[in-house]
XYZ file of C-alpha atoms in Angstrom:
405
model
C -50.221 -164.489 89.091
C -53.464 -165.388 87.323
C -56.530 -163.693 88.840
C -60.232 -164.547 88.681
C -63.417 -163.441 90.375
C -64.159 -165.511 93.474
C -66.808 -168.131 92.496
C -68.828 -167.120 95.573
C -69.314 -163.589 94.291
C -72.273 -162.425 92.203
C -71.966 -159.235 90.147
C -74.859 -156.842 89.643
C -74.728 -153.964 87.163
C -77.530 -151.424 87.726
C -76.663 -148.187 85.877
C -80.350 -147.188 85.838
C -80.587 -147.438 89.640
C -78.414 -144.626 91.017
C -75.508 -145.895 88.874
C -75.065 -148.900 91.155
C -72.344 -151.467 90.478
C -71.992 -154.121 93.165
C -70.451 -157.469 94.090
C -72.207 -159.750 96.593
C -70.363 -162.532 98.424
C -73.155 -165.020 99.109
C -71.000 -167.072 101.480
C -69.520 -164.176 103.404
C -72.853 -162.341 103.069
C -71.378 -158.989 102.204
C -71.964 -156.420 99.461
C -69.345 -154.042 98.052
C -69.982 -151.163 95.673
C -67.752 -149.976 92.818
C -67.256 -147.328 90.204
C -67.835 -148.459 86.637
C -64.140 -148.876 85.741
C -63.634 -151.072 88.814
C -66.716 -153.126 88.021
C -65.555 -153.625 84.434
C -62.362 -155.214 85.778
C -64.321 -157.629 87.981
C -66.663 -158.498 85.140
C -63.731 -159.183 82.837
C -62.070 -161.443 85.421
C -65.320 -163.364 85.909
C -65.201 -164.452 82.276
C -61.465 -164.427 81.614
C -58.794 -165.161 84.214
C -55.954 -162.740 83.514
C -52.522 -161.649 84.673
C -52.431 -158.140 86.206
C -49.948 -156.943 83.613
C -52.380 -157.859 80.838
C -55.371 -156.101 82.413
C -53.843 -152.647 82.087
C -53.411 -153.156 78.366
C -56.772 -154.838 77.757
C -58.883 -152.424 79.809
C -56.664 -149.364 79.419
C -56.346 -148.652 83.150
C -53.418 -146.863 84.779
C -50.994 -149.511 86.083
C -50.518 -148.011 89.554
C -54.243 -147.456 90.000
C -54.928 -150.997 88.817
C -52.322 -152.508 91.126
C -53.843 -150.841 94.190
C -57.355 -151.924 93.237
C -56.408 -155.559 92.589
C -54.525 -155.783 95.886
C -57.546 -154.489 97.802
C -59.880 -156.984 96.112
C -57.552 -159.889 96.895
C -57.488 -158.821 100.554
C -61.295 -158.677 100.566
C -61.546 -162.122 98.915
C -63.410 -160.737 95.900
C -60.555 -161.879 93.638
C -58.596 -165.117 93.970
C -55.539 -166.646 92.357
C -56.227 -169.579 90.034
C -54.334 -171.838 87.695
C -55.047 -172.188 83.991
C -56.340 -175.705 84.628
C -58.598 -174.746 87.545
C -60.174 -171.666 85.993
C -63.818 -171.911 85.068
C -65.707 -168.970 83.598
C -68.287 -167.580 86.030
C -71.815 -166.793 84.910
C -72.500 -163.063 84.848
C -76.197 -162.044 84.782
C -77.026 -160.286 81.522
C -77.664 -156.563 81.675
C -81.251 -155.615 81.010
C -81.724 -153.429 77.942
C -82.375 -149.748 78.785
C -85.710 -149.815 76.975
C -86.953 -152.530 79.379
C -87.141 -149.899 82.111
C -89.170 -147.442 80.048
C -92.772 -146.834 81.070
C -92.114 -147.256 84.776
C -92.397 -144.137 86.959
C -89.376 -144.805 89.242
C -86.069 -146.700 88.792
C -85.928 -150.299 89.938
C -83.385 -153.104 89.887
C -83.004 -155.427 86.901
C -83.832 -158.342 89.212
C -84.922 -158.609 92.841
C -82.178 -158.968 95.433
C -84.284 -161.144 97.764
C -87.129 -163.498 96.887
C -89.377 -165.364 99.331
C -90.329 -168.823 98.048
C -93.271 -170.600 99.648
C -92.518 -174.225 98.816
C -95.804 -175.490 100.238
C -98.648 -174.357 102.465
C -98.459 -177.735 104.257
C -97.569 -177.473 107.950
C -97.569 -179.747 110.985
C -98.346 -176.908 113.425
C -101.362 -174.637 113.808
C -99.918 -171.255 114.745
C -102.465 -168.561 115.527
C -100.370 -165.881 113.786
C -99.498 -167.642 110.484
C -99.585 -165.083 107.652
C -99.479 -167.893 105.058
C -102.404 -169.669 106.772
C -100.363 -172.864 106.666
C -101.743 -176.325 107.353
C -103.178 -178.069 104.297
C -101.200 -177.907 101.030
C -102.751 -176.035 98.123
C -104.315 -178.282 95.488
C -102.268 -176.809 92.656
C -98.823 -176.387 94.210
C -95.813 -176.200 91.910
C -94.279 -179.503 90.892
C -90.678 -180.468 91.547
C -89.778 -179.572 87.958
C -91.447 -176.170 88.217
C -89.529 -175.310 91.386
C -86.273 -176.439 89.777
C -86.974 -174.125 86.849
C -87.673 -171.247 89.248
C -84.439 -171.903 91.186
C -82.477 -171.827 87.946
C -84.166 -168.674 86.669
C -83.444 -166.855 89.933
C -79.763 -167.673 89.568
C -79.712 -166.599 85.917
C -81.285 -163.260 86.858
C -78.614 -162.591 89.488
C -80.879 -162.770 92.541
C -78.702 -162.480 95.658
C -80.787 -164.285 98.266
C -83.712 -166.691 98.455
C -85.730 -167.506 101.566
C -87.465 -170.885 101.664
C -90.783 -170.627 103.489
C -93.926 -172.631 104.131
C -96.175 -173.723 105.753
C -93.262 -175.785 106.908
C -90.622 -176.367 104.182
C -89.829 -179.872 105.438
C -93.469 -180.856 104.832
C -92.912 -180.295 101.111
C -92.912 -183.553 99.143
C -89.471 -184.162 97.638
C -87.864 -181.479 99.817
C -84.529 -183.292 99.963
C -84.305 -183.456 96.179
C -85.059 -179.732 96.002
C -82.387 -178.949 98.595
C -79.899 -181.106 96.722
C -80.505 -179.072 93.551
C -79.778 -175.882 95.486
C -76.231 -177.042 96.300
C -74.674 -175.350 93.284
C -76.932 -172.300 93.111
C -75.006 -169.039 93.357
C -77.083 -167.108 95.857
C -77.420 -166.942 99.617
C -79.992 -169.456 100.876
C -82.107 -169.196 104.026
C -84.837 -171.499 105.311
C -87.571 -170.306 107.687
C -88.632 -173.408 109.660
C -90.490 -174.262 112.848
C -87.680 -176.730 113.580
C -89.848 -179.661 114.613
C -88.834 -181.754 111.584
C -85.079 -181.035 111.628
C -83.681 -184.547 111.930
C -80.049 -185.520 111.499
C -80.851 -186.136 107.822
C -82.291 -182.621 107.576
C -79.158 -181.129 109.161
C -77.025 -183.015 106.620
C -79.117 -181.623 103.754
C -78.991 -178.058 105.063
C -75.242 -178.220 105.595
C -74.414 -179.731 102.210
C -76.631 -177.213 100.391
C -75.193 -174.284 102.391
C -78.633 -173.252 103.623
C -78.830 -171.106 106.745
C -81.845 -172.147 108.832
C -83.868 -169.683 110.874
C -85.800 -171.534 113.577
C -88.983 -170.204 115.175
C -88.787 -170.066 118.986
C -91.659 -168.197 120.600
C -90.999 -168.677 124.285
C -88.538 -170.056 126.793
C -90.945 -172.692 128.096
C -93.010 -175.441 126.515
C -96.227 -173.973 127.879
C -95.758 -170.601 126.181
C -94.248 -171.863 122.906
C -96.673 -174.768 122.413
C -99.735 -172.653 123.179
C -98.649 -170.114 120.564
C -97.749 -172.806 118.017
C -100.961 -174.771 118.556
C -99.438 -178.242 119.036
C -98.216 -179.865 122.298
C -94.626 -181.099 122.122
C -93.501 -178.538 119.524
C -91.138 -176.830 121.987
C -89.286 -180.026 122.811
C -88.787 -180.862 119.116
C -87.662 -177.327 118.286
C -85.111 -177.272 121.095
C -83.822 -180.673 119.952
C -83.390 -179.285 116.441
C -81.402 -176.340 117.765
C -79.193 -178.745 119.720
C -78.558 -180.719 116.530
C -77.584 -177.568 114.648
C -75.334 -176.492 117.509
C -73.653 -179.906 117.710
C -72.963 -179.783 113.959
C -71.439 -176.308 114.325
C -73.895 -174.755 111.866
C -74.607 -171.046 111.777
C -78.315 -170.521 112.311
C -80.738 -167.866 113.460
C -83.896 -167.693 115.547
C -87.100 -165.746 114.967
C -89.262 -164.888 117.963
C -92.677 -163.297 117.607
C -93.358 -160.903 120.456
C -96.873 -161.593 121.728
C -99.030 -161.274 124.781
C -98.064 -164.693 126.064
C -94.280 -164.309 126.045
C -93.696 -160.725 127.215
C -92.399 -162.014 130.550
C -90.060 -164.477 128.803
C -88.313 -162.275 126.244
C -84.953 -162.227 128.024
C -85.237 -165.920 128.935
C -85.909 -166.711 125.260
C -82.849 -164.709 124.195
C -80.766 -166.491 126.815
C -82.013 -169.907 125.654
C -81.262 -169.135 121.995
C -77.737 -168.041 122.920
C -77.213 -171.153 125.045
C -78.240 -173.350 122.104
C -75.741 -171.690 119.763
C -77.934 -169.381 117.671
C -75.918 -166.605 116.026
C -78.863 -164.216 115.806
C -82.335 -163.743 117.220
C -84.863 -161.579 115.423
C -87.658 -160.181 117.581
C -90.741 -159.696 115.419
C -94.109 -158.083 115.918
C -97.373 -159.760 115.015
C -99.018 -158.581 111.808
C -102.739 -158.812 111.144
C -102.539 -160.852 107.949
C -103.443 -164.442 107.152
C -104.703 -166.353 110.184
C -103.826 -163.535 112.594
C -106.292 -161.253 110.814
C -109.009 -163.712 111.873
C -107.901 -164.727 115.354
C -106.181 -161.543 116.652
C -104.859 -163.764 119.464
C -102.054 -162.390 121.667
C -101.957 -159.001 119.921
C -100.340 -156.253 121.991
C -100.702 -152.504 121.771
C -98.418 -149.953 120.137
C -97.381 -148.489 123.513
C -96.382 -151.992 124.621
C -94.276 -152.435 121.471
C -92.657 -149.079 122.171
C -91.719 -150.155 125.690
C -90.411 -153.485 124.396
C -88.310 -151.684 121.806
C -86.633 -149.667 124.533
C -86.056 -152.806 126.565
C -84.522 -154.584 123.583
C -81.900 -151.848 123.274
C -80.668 -152.752 126.747
C -80.788 -156.487 126.070
C -78.805 -156.028 122.843
C -76.004 -154.423 124.861
C -76.211 -157.025 127.624
C -75.906 -159.984 125.241
C -73.650 -158.273 122.676
C -70.896 -160.895 122.858
C -73.271 -163.865 123.081
C -75.880 -163.373 120.357
C -76.886 -160.707 117.835
C -80.303 -159.268 118.654
C -82.292 -157.599 115.900
C -85.639 -155.884 116.263
C -88.141 -156.013 113.423
C -91.140 -154.259 114.857
C -93.037 -153.527 111.654
C -96.352 -151.956 110.790
C -99.194 -153.779 109.082
C -98.696 -151.788 105.885
C -96.921 -153.072 102.813
C -93.199 -152.177 102.812
C -93.452 -149.637 99.988
C -89.729 -148.900 100.123
C -88.887 -152.363 98.763
C -91.805 -154.018 96.981
C -91.414 -154.019 93.248
C -88.004 -152.404 93.494
C -85.906 -155.224 94.938
C -88.149 -157.858 96.571
C -91.033 -160.149 95.698
C -92.637 -163.437 96.785
C -93.588 -166.624 94.933
C -96.464 -168.570 96.465
C -96.702 -172.368 96.522
C -98.931 -172.331 93.425
C -96.541 -170.143 91.436
C -98.424 -166.875 91.862
C -96.078 -163.889 92.256
C -96.830 -161.102 94.735
C -95.000 -157.927 95.781
C -94.904 -159.021 99.447
C -95.545 -162.103 101.560
C -98.145 -160.074 103.449
C -100.586 -160.251 100.546
C -100.238 -163.895 99.518
C -103.399 -165.144 97.883
C -104.957 -161.702 97.500
C -105.888 -161.356 93.796
C -105.659 -157.551 94.015
C -101.888 -157.819 94.374
C -101.078 -160.669 92.002
C -98.491 -159.569 89.448
C -98.015 -162.811 87.535
C -97.475 -166.561 87.636
C -94.370 -168.632 86.908
C -96.697 -170.965 84.993
C -97.637 -168.151 82.616
C -94.329 -166.374 82.026
C -90.647 -166.436 82.933
C -89.579 -164.692 86.116
C -87.710 -162.074 84.097
C -90.850 -161.338 82.067
C -92.881 -161.062 85.266
C -90.337 -158.696 86.849
C -90.640 -156.312 83.891
C -94.415 -156.716 83.589
C -96.566 -153.585 83.544
C -98.499 -155.172 86.441
C -95.759 -153.762 88.688
C -96.451 -150.153 87.721
C -98.779 -149.423 90.693
C -96.009 -150.549 93.066
C -93.265 -148.599 91.314
C -94.585 -145.150 92.015
C -93.471 -142.589 94.557
C -95.354 -142.594 97.861
C -97.019 -139.347 96.846
C -98.394 -140.903 93.665
C -99.462 -144.037 95.541
C -101.409 -141.829 97.907
C -103.046 -139.998 95.016
C -104.028 -143.351 93.480
C -105.477 -144.585 96.748
C -102.859 -147.325 96.947
C -101.179 -146.060 100.091
C -102.179 -146.271 103.724
C -105.456 -147.967 104.596
C -105.995 -149.572 101.181
C -102.680 -151.398 101.536
C -103.290 -152.391 105.106
C -104.155 -156.021 105.530
C-alpha cells in the first residue's frame, strides 16, 4: 500500500502560533490539528508517497503508533492510496523563518487563513447598505494579470479560503477567465453575489471551478427585497438564480441582512431559502460603513437585534433538518480578534486592508499588491498597530471609538 496526502488537503505549520500544526480539507471544509510528529508524517507523504513499513524507518516512529495514526488518517480521508504512476508531489507552503516574526508584539499566522477579494466595485444594483459602495468600477482596478498573480500567491502562501466579492463579481470584465484560472487553486472558494447575473453559463463556471456561491436574499417578497436592493426586478432574478443552482444540485448559501423592512418576513425568507435548496442562511446585521454610513436607511436598534437573536434560536431549532441558520449580529467595530492575525482584504485596486469594513480608508491601508508581494505585505511593519493586545490598542487610542466606522 502506497500512501500520499490527499490532494484536497492543505498543510499549515505554525509553531510560533500556539504550536499549531493543521491540515485543511478545502473540499470537505474541515480542519484537523496534529502534534508535530504526526504533522511531519503528513508533510513527508505530501512530497513523497511511501509504504507504511518504510515510514517507520525513515521518520523513526514506533510501528504500532504509526499504524494506528495512518489508519485514522485514511478513515478521515486525509491520506489516500495511490499508485507509483498516479502520484504527484503536492505543494507544501514554505515555513516562514522565525526571524520574520520578530518585532511584532503578539504571535500571528505565517499567512492569512481567509482573504476577501474585491474583484471590482462595479455593480448592477444600488443597495442602501453596501459597505463597498458598489456601483461604478474604480478607475485603477487590478488587471486580469494582476488578479492571476494574486490568486497564485495566495495558494503559494497556503491561504485556506478566498471570498470573491464586489460590487457584483459577475460585473467584473473577464470574470469567466478569472474563474477558469481558479479551477486548480488549492483553497476553498466562495463567491458573494446578488444573484441577478447567475445565468446557466455562470452556474457552469461556478461548478467547474468548485466555487460555493452565497446569494443575497433580503426578503421573501419582491417589494421588500427590491426596495432594499434599489432596483425593481432584482428579486425575480435572484430567485431564478437560486432555482438554477438548486436544479444543478449545487451547494450554496444565502445571506440575509436583517433590516427595518424585513423584520416581519424573517421566517418567510428562511422558508423560501430552504424551499429553493440553500444549505445555509446567514442572518446579518447592518453595519454603518460605506453607503450605510451615509444613508442609515432601515437601521434597527440594539434591543430589536436582541429580540431577533432570541427569535432566531427558535427558528434554528424549527428548521434544523431543512436549512442551517447562522446568526452574525456584529458590532460596528473592527474585529480585533482576527484582523492582522489570520484575515485581510484586497480591494479592487490592489490596496490591502485589515478588514472589509475599512476599504478605501487610507488610515488602515497596510500595502498594495502593486508595490510588494502578498507575503511581504503580510510581514510588513504596517501591521504592527493591529497586532497588539486589546489593552495596548486601547492605550494607543486604536480601540473602541477610533476604530468605529
